[in-house]
Each structure stands twice: as C-alpha cells, then as structure tokens.
CSV table of C-alpha atoms and ligand atoms in Angstrom, one decimal:
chain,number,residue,atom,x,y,z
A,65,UNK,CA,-34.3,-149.1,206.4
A,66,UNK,CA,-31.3,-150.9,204.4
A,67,UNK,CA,-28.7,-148.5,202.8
A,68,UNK,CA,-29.9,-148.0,198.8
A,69,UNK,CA,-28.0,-148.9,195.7
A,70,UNK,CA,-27.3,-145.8,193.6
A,71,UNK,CA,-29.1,-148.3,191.0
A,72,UNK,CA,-32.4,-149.0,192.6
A,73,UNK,CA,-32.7,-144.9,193.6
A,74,UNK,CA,-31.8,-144.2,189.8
A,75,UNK,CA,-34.1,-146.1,188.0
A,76,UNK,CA,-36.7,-144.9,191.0
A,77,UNK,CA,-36.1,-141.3,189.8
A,78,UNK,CA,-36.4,-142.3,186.2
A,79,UNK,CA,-39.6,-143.9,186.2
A,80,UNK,CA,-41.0,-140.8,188.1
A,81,UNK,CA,-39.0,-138.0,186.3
A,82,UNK,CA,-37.0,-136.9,189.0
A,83,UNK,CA,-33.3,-136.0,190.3
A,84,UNK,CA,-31.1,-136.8,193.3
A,85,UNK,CA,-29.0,-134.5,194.9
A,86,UNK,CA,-25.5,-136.0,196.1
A,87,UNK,CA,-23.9,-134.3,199.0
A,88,UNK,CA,-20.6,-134.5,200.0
A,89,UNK,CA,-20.1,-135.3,203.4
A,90,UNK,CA,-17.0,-134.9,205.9
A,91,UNK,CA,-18.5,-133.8,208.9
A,92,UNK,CA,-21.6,-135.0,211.5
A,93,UNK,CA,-22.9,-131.4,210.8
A,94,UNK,CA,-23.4,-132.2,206.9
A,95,UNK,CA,-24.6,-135.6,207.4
A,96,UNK,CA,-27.6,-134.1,210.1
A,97,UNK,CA,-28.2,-131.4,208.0
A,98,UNK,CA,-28.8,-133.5,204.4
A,99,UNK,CA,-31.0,-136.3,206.5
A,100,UNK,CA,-33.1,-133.7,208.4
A,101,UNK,CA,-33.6,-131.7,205.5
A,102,UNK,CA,-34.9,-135.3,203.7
A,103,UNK,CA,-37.0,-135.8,206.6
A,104,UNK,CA,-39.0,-132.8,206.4
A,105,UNK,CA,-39.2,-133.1,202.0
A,106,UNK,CA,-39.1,-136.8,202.7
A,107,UNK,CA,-36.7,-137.2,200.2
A,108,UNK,CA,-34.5,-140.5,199.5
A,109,UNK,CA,-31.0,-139.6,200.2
A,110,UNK,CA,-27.3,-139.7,198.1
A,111,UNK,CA,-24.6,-139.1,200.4
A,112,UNK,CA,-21.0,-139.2,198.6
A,113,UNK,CA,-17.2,-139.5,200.3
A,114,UNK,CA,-14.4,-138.2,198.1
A,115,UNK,CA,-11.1,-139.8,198.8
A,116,UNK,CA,-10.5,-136.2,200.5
A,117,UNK,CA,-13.4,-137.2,203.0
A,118,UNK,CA,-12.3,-141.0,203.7
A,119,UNK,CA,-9.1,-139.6,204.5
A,120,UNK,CA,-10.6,-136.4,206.4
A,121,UNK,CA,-12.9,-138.3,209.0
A,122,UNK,CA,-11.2,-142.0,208.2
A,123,UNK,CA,-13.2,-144.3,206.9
A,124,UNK,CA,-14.4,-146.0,210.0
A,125,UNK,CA,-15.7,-142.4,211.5
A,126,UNK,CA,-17.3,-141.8,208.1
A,127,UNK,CA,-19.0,-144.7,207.7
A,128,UNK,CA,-20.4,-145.0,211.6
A,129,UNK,CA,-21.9,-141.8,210.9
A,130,UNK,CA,-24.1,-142.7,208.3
A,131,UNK,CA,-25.2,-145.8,210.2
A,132,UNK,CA,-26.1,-143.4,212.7
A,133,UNK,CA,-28.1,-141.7,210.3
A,134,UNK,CA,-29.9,-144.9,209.4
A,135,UNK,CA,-30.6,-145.6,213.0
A,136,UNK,CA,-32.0,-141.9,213.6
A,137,UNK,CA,-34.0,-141.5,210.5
A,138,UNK,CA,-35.4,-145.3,209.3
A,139,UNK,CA,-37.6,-144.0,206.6
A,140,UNK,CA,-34.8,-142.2,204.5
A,141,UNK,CA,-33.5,-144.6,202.0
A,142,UNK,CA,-29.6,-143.7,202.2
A,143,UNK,CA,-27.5,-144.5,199.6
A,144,UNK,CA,-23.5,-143.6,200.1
A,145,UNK,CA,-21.6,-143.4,197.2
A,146,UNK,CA,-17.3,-143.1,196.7
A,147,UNK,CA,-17.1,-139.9,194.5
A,148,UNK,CA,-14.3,-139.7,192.3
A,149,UNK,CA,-12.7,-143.1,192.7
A,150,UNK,CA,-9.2,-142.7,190.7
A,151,UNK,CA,-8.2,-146.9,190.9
A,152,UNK,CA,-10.0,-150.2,191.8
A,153,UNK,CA,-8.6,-150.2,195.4
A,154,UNK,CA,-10.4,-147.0,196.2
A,155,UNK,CA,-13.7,-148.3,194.5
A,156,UNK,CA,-13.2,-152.1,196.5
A,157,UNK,CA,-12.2,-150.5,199.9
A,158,UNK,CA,-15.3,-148.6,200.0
A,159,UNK,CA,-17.5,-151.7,198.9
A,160,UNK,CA,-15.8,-153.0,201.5
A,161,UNK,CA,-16.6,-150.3,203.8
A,162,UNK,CA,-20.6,-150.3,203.0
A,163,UNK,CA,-20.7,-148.5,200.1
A,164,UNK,CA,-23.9,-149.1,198.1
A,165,UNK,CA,-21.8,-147.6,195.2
A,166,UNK,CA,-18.4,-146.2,193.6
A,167,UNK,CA,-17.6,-143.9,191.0
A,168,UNK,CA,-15.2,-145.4,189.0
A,169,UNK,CA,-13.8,-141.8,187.5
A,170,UNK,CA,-11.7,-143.0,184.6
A,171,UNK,CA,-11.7,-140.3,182.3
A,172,UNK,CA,-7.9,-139.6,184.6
A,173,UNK,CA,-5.8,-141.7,185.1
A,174,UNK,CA,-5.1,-143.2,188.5
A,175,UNK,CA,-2.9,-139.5,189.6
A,176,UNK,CA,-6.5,-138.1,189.3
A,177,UNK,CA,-4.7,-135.5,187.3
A,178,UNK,CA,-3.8,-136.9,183.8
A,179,UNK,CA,-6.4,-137.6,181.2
A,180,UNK,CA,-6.8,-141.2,180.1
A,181,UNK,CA,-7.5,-143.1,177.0
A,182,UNK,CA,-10.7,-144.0,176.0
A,183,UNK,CA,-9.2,-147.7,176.3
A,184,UNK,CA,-7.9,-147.0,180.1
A,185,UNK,CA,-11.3,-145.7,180.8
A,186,UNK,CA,-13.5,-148.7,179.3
A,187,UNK,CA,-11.0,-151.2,180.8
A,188,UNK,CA,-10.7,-149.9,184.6
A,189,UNK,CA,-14.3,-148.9,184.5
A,190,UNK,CA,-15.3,-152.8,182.9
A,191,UNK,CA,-12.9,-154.5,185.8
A,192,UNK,CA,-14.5,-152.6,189.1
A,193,UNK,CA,-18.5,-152.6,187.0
A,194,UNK,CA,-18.3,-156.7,187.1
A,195,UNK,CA,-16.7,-156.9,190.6
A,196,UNK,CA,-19.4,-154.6,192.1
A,197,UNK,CA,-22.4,-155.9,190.4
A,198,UNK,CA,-20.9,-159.5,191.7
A,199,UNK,CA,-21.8,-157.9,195.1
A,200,UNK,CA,-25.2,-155.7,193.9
A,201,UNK,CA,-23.4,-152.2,194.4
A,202,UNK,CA,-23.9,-149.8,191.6
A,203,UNK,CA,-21.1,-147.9,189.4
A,204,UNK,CA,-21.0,-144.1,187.9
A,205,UNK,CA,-18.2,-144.6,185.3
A,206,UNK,CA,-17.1,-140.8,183.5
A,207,UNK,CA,-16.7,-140.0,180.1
A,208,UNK,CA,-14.8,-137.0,179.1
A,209,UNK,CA,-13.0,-134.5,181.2
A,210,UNK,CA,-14.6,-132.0,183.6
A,211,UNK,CA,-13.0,-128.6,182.6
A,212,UNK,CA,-14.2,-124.8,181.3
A,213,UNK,CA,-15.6,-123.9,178.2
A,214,UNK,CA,-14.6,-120.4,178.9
A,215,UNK,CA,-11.0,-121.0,179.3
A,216,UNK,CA,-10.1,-124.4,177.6
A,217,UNK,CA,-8.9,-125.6,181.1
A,218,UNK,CA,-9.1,-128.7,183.1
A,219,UNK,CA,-10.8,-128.8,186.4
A,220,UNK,CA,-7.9,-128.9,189.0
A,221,UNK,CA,-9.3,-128.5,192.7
A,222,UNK,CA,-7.8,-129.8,196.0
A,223,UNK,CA,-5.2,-131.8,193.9
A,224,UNK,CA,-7.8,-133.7,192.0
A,225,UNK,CA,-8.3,-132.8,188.1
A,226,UNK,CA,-6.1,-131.5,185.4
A,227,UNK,CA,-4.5,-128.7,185.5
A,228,UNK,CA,-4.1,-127.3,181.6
A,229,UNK,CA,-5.4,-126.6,178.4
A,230,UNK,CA,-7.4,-129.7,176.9
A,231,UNK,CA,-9.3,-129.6,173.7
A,232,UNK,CA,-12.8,-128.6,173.2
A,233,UNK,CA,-13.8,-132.3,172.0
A,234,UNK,CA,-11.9,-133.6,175.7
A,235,UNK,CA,-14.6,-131.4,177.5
A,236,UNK,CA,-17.5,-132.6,176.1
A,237,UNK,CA,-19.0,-135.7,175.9
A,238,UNK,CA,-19.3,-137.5,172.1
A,239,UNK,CA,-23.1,-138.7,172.4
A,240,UNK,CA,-22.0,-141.6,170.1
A,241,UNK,CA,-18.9,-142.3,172.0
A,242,UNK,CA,-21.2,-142.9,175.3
A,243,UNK,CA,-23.3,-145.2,173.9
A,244,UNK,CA,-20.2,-147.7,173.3
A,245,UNK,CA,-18.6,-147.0,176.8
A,246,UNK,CA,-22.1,-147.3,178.3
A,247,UNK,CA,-22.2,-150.8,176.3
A,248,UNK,CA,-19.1,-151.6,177.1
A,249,UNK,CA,-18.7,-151.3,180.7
A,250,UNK,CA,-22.3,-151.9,182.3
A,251,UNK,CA,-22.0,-148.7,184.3
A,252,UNK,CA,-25.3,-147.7,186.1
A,253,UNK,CA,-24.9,-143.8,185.6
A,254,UNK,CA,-22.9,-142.0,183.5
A,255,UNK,CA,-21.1,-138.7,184.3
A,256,UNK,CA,-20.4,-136.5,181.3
A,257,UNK,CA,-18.3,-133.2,180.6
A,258,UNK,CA,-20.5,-130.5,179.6
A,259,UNK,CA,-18.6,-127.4,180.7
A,260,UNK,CA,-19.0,-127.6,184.7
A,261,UNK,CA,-16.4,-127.8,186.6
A,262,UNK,CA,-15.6,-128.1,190.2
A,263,UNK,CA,-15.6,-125.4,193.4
A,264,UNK,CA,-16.6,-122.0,193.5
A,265,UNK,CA,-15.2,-120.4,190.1
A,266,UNK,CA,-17.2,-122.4,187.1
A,267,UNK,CA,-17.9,-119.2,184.8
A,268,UNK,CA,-17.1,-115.5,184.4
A,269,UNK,CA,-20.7,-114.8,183.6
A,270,UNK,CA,-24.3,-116.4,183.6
A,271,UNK,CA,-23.7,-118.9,181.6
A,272,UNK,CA,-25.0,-119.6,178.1
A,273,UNK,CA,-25.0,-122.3,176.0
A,274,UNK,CA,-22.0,-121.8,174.6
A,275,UNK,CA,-20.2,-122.4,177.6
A,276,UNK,CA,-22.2,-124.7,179.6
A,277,UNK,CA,-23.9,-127.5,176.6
A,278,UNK,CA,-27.0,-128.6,178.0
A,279,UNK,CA,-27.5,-129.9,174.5
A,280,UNK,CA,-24.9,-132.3,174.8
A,281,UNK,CA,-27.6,-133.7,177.4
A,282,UNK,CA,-30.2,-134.0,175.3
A,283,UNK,CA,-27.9,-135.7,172.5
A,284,UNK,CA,-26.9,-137.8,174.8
A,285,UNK,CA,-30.2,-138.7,176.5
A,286,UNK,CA,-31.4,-139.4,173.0
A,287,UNK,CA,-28.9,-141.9,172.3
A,288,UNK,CA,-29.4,-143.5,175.9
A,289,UNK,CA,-32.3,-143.2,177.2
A,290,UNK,CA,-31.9,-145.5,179.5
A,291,UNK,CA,-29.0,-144.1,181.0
A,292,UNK,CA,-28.4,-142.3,184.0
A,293,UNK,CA,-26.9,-139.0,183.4
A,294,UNK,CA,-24.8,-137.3,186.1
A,295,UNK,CA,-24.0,-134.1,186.4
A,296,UNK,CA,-20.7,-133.2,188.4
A,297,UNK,CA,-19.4,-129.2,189.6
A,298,UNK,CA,-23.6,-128.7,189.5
A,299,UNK,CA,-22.8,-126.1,192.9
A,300,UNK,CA,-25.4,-123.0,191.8
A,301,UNK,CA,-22.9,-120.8,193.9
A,302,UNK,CA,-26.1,-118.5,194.8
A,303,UNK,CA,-25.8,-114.9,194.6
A,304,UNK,CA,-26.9,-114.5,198.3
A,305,UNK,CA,-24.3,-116.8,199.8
A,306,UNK,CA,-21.7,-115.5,198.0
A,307,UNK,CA,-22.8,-112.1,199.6
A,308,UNK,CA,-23.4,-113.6,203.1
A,309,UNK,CA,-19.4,-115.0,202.8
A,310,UNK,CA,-17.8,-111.5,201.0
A,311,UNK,CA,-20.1,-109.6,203.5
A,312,UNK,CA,-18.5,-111.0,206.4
A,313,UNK,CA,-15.0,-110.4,205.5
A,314,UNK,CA,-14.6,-113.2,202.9
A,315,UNK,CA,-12.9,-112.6,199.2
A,316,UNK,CA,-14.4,-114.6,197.2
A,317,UNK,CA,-14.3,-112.4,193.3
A,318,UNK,CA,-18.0,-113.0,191.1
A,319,UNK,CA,-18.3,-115.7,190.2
A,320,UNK,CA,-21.7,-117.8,188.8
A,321,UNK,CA,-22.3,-121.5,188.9
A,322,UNK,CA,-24.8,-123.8,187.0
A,323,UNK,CA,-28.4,-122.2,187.2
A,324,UNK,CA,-31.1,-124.3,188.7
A,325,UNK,CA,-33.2,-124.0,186.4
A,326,UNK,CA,-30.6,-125.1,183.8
A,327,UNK,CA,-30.3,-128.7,186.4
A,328,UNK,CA,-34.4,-128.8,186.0
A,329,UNK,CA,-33.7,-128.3,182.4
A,330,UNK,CA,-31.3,-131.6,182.7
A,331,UNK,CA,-33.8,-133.3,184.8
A,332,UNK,CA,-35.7,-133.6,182.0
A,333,UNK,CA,-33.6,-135.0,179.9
A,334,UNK,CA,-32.2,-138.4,181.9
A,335,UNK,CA,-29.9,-136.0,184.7
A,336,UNK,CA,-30.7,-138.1,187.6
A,337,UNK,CA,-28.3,-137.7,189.9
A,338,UNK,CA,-26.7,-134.0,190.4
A,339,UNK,CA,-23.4,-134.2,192.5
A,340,UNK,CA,-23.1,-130.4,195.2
A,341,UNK,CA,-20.2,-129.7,197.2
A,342,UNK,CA,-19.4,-126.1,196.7
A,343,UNK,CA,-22.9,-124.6,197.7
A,344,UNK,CA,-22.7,-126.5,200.7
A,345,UNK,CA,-19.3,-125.6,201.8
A,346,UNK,CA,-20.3,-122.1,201.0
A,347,UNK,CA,-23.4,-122.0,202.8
A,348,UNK,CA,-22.1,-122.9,206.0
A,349,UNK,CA,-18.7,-121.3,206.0
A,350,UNK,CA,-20.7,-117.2,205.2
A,351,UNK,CA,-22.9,-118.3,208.3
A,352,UNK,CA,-19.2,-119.0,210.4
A,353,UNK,CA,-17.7,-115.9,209.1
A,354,UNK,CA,-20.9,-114.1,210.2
A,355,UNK,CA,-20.9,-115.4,213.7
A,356,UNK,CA,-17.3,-114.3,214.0
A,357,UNK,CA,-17.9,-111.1,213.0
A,358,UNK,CA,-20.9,-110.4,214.7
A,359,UNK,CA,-19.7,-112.6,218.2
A,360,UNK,CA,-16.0,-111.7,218.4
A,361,UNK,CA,-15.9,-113.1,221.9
A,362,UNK,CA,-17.8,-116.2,220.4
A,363,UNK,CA,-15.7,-119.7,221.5
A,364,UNK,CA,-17.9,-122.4,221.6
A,365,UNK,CA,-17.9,-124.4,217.9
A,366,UNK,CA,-21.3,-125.1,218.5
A,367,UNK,CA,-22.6,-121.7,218.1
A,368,UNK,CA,-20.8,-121.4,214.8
A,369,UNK,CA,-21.8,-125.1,213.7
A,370,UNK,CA,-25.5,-125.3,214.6
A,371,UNK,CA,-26.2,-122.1,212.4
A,372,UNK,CA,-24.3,-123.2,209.9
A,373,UNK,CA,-26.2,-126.6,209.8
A,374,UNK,CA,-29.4,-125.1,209.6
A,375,UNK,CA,-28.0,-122.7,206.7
A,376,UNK,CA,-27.6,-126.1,204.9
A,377,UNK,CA,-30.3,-127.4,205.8
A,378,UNK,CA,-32.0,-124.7,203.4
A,379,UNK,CA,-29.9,-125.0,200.6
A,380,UNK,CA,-30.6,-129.4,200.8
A,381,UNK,CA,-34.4,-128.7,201.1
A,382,UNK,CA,-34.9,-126.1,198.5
A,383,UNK,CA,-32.9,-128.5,195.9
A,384,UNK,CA,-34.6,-131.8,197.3
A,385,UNK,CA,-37.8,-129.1,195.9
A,386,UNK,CA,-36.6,-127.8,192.9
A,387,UNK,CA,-35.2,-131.5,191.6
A,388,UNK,CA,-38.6,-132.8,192.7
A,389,UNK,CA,-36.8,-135.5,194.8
A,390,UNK,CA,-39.5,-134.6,197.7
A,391,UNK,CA,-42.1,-136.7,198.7
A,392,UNK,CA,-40.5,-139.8,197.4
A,393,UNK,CA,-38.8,-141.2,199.9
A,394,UNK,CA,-42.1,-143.5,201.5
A,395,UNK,CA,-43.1,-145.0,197.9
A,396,UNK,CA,-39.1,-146.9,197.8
A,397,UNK,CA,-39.0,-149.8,199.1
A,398,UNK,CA,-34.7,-150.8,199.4
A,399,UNK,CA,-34.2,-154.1,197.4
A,400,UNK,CA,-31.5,-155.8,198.7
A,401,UNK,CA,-27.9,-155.6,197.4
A,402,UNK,CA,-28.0,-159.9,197.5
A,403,UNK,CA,-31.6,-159.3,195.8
A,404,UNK,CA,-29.7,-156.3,193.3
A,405,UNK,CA,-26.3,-159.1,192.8
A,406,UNK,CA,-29.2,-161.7,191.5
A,407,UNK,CA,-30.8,-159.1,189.0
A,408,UNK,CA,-27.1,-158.1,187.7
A,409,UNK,CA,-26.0,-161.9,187.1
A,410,UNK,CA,-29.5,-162.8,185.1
A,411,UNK,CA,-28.9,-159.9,183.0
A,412,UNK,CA,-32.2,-158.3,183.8
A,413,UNK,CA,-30.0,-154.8,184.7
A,414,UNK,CA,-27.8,-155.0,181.6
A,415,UNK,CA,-27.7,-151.3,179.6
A,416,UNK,CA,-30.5,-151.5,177.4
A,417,UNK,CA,-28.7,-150.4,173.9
A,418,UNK,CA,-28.4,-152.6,170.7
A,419,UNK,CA,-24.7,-153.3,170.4
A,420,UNK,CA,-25.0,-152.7,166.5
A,421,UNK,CA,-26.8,-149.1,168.0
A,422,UNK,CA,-23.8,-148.2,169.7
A,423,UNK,CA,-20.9,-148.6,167.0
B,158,G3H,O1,-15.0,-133.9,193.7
B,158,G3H,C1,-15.1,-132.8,194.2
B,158,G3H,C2,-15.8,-132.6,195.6
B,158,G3H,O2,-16.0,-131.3,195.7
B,158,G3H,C3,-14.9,-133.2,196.7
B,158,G3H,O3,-13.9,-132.3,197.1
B,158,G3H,O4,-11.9,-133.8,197.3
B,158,G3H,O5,-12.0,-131.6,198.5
B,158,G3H,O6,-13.4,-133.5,199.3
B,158,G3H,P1,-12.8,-132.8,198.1
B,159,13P,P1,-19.4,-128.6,193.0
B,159,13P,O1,-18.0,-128.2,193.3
B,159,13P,O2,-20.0,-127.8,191.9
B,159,13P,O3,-20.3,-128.6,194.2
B,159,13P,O4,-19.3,-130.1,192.5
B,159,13P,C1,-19.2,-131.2,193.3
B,159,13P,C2,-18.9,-132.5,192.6
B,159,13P,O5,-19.1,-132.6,191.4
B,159,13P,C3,-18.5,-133.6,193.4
B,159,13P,O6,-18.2,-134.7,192.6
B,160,ZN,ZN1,-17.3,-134.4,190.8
C-alpha cells in the first residue's frame, strides 16, 4: 500500500469519529512494534521522526525502515510525519526524504527554544503549507506554546522548548486566534497549547481542568470544526509502568500524564491525531531495567529488546482501542499524493472557514 498523507488519514478519522496515535520512532524495535500492533487492531498507522530521530538513525536508516514496514505489512496505511519541524529546510528535507507530512512547529522560533510572533508563525507556517501542498504532503502548523499550567513554564526537553516562565495566555490557545492562523496558512491539523507538555513530568497531580483545558478544545473545535486538532505531550505516563521502571531500580518521582479518558474526551471534540513518545520510551525502558535486574549475567540485546517490543506493543494496541482507531485500516483506500497535489491546487482542500468568520 502507498505511504498516507496525514490529510487523507485525518479527514478519514473525522468522518468516522476517531483518533490517530502518532508514535515516535528511532529504532527497528518501535517501528515493528507500532506496525504489528496495527496489524492485529488493523489500525492505519502515524509514524513521526523528530529532528532528534533523523539525526539518531540518519535519515536514510530511518526512512528504509519504514519502507520495510510497507513491504512487511501492505494493508497498514503508513503515514510518516516530521514532528517538530523548527525551519523550512527541516520540513523540505523530509518531503524530500518521503515524508507524507511535516510539522511546521512555528509557535518557536527556528532555536526551537524562543517563542515566536504570531506574524513569524503565520509567515513560516504559510511558506512550507503552499510548498507541500504543491507536492500533496500535509502540514500540522502549532499555535501557542506547549508549557505547564501548574508552573507557568515552557516545555524544555532534550534541547527542544522553552525553558521559562511564559504567560497564561502563551499556553493556551485563543479559539479566535486559530481560526485566522488556520485561514491564513492552509495547515491541515492544528496543534494547540492546552497545558501538556512534553516527557515524563506533565503534572504534580491528576489533573483537573484547571491545569490541563480540555475546554479550550471544545472552544476551539466550535470555531473550526473542520479542523484537525492535535494534541502534543498526550504520554498517559501509566501508573503501572512507572512502577515496572522505579521497581527495577529506576528514579523516576510521581508524576501523572494526560488521562485517557480525558484524549477520548478530546476525541470527541475534532482531536484527531494524538502525538506519544514518553509512554513508549517508558514502556520499554521498565521492561530493560527488569531483565537486568532479574538476568544480571544477561548479554545479548535481544533478550532485553524483544520484551521490550512486546511491552510496546501493548501500550500501541490498547491506544489504537481506546482512540477507536482499530478496525479502520481495510475501509482506506491511499489517494495518491499526485491525486492529494490536484485536490490542493483546485481548492477542494482549502480550510473550510468564512474569512469574515475568522477576524
Ligand atoms: O517532541 C518530542 C518528542 O518526544 C521527541 O523527542 O526530540 O528526544 O526525539 P526527541
Ligand atoms: P509525550 O512526551 O507526552 O509522549 O509527547 C510526545 C509529543 O508530543 C511528540 O511531539
Ligand atoms: Zn510534540
């Protein structure tokens, strides 16, 4: 089957009230555990490459892999998408590369560490949307800045975010501001602030609307409801893998994530694609530490990888469940990106918003 655009899945999920989890991927492990936990939900797939990744496995090493996973498992539509693209020569490398999509992330500027201008964002964002609908491949553009409720701080992790106190109205997406970027750039998804954040340490309790705005969701999805909403730092960081890791001589203080129900919540309000890094990281790295624990004389990476795989393996399958992404992988058929390119240039995919509606 042909790689997906991040468009065709989108609208897919839309019609039929669903979400798509994205993965991060660096490793043959992740990418075999993601598409063989899609085969058994038969689930359409969103694989995503931070710049961290690309430069991890190099590009070429990346990118082979997830032809491989084509080849090995034809009846997954695959889409693989740049996370986090700080400039256009990230977001036209990876087109360049295969990439069905970029994120254009904006809302920093190209440092990935200082927060832009509204007029930075729209302007980058605009510039890579019309190149990469020229070509048929999709763009998430972001609006606002990924950071804590709790603490009034940016989202700073492995170099990318900033690091510092922003103000409330920085963390949260303006509803009416959206609908003008939205108009403005053509982006196919939109990623918003609503209190999450990336890694492992998102609250200091459950968290309650106060601290992570679900309702700036449904503000926005009323606005645009024919946008796709993203939701970034959306790692549940599970009770029973953060025991599994601090059980096994990890350190890893409390900590609580975004509750899955809370992304089913979303779900029904135009969240349709829901970006996890953390819970995967975490899943397989308790499963490591417990091998090594319980094998001291243990040498052989395989018998650390292969159960750490299969531990997330789980995790994909029970969210390809909960997001009610299973089962739809046989009813898409992939349109092709020459096919998408034609559909941007008539207009047919423009943002459906009344430009008097958006000021
Ligand atoms: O954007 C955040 C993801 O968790 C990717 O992290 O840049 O360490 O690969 P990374
Ligand atoms: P988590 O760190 O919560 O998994 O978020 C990942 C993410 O948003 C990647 O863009
Ligand atoms: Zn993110």
């Amino acid at each position: 089957m042909a790689r997906i655009t991040l468009r065709q899945l989108l609208d897919h999920a839309a019609e039929h009230d669903y979400g798509v989890p994205a993965f991060n991927i660096n490793n043959m492990e992740q990418v075999i555990a993601i598409l063989e936990a899609a085969r058994k939900a038969d689930a359409p797939v969103i694989m995503q490459a931070s710049r961290g990744a690309r430069s991890y496995a190099g590009d070429t090493m990346l990118v082979r892999m997830v032809d491989a996973a084509e080849a090995l498992y034809p009846e997954i539509p695959i889409c693989l998408h740049q996370d986090h693209g700080n400039d256009e020569t990230t977001c036209f490398s990876a087109i360049q590369q295969g990439f069905t999509s970029v994120m254009m992330d904006g809302s920093l500027e190209a440092d990935a560490k200082t927060p832009a201008s509204y007029e930075y964002n729209v302007d980058i964002t605009r510039n890579v949307t019309a190149m990469a609908h020229r070509v048929g491949v999709s763009v998430e553009g972001e609006l606002g800045c990924l950071g804590s409720l709790e603490t009034g701080e940016g989202d700073a992790e492995d170099g990318h975010g900033f690091e510092g106190a922003l103000d409330r109205e920085m963390l949260l997406t303006d509803p009416v501001q959206a609908s003008e970027f939205v108009a403005e750039t053509k982006v196919d998804a939109l990623a918003v602030a609503i209190g999450t954040s990336h890694g492992a340490y998102k609250f200091t309790r459950p968290p309650t609307g106060d601290i992570l705005a679900m309702d700036v969701i449904e503000a926005i999805h009323e606005r645009l409801p024919g946008t796709h909403i993203v939701m970034h730092g959306s790692s549940s960081v599970p009770q029973e893998l953060q025991d599994i890791f601090n059980r096994y001589g990890g350190e890893m203080p409390q900590t609580y994530g975004v509750p899955v129900d809370q992304i089913e919540r979303g779900i029904k309000s135009g969240v349709r694609k829901v970006n996890i890094d953390t819970d995967c990281r975490l899943a397989m790295t308790g499963v490591m530490r417990k091998v090594a624990q319980e094998n001291k004389s243990e040498f052989d990476p395989r018998k650390f990888l292969k159960p750490a795989l299969d531990a997330m393996k789980d995790l994909c399958l029970d969210r390809f469940d909960r997001f009610g992404t299973a089962g739809n992988a046989s009813k898409i058929k992939v349109i092709p990106l020459a096919e998408m390119a034609s559909r941007y240039s008539s207009g047919a995919l423009d943002p459906r918003i009344a430009r008097d509606e958006a000021a």
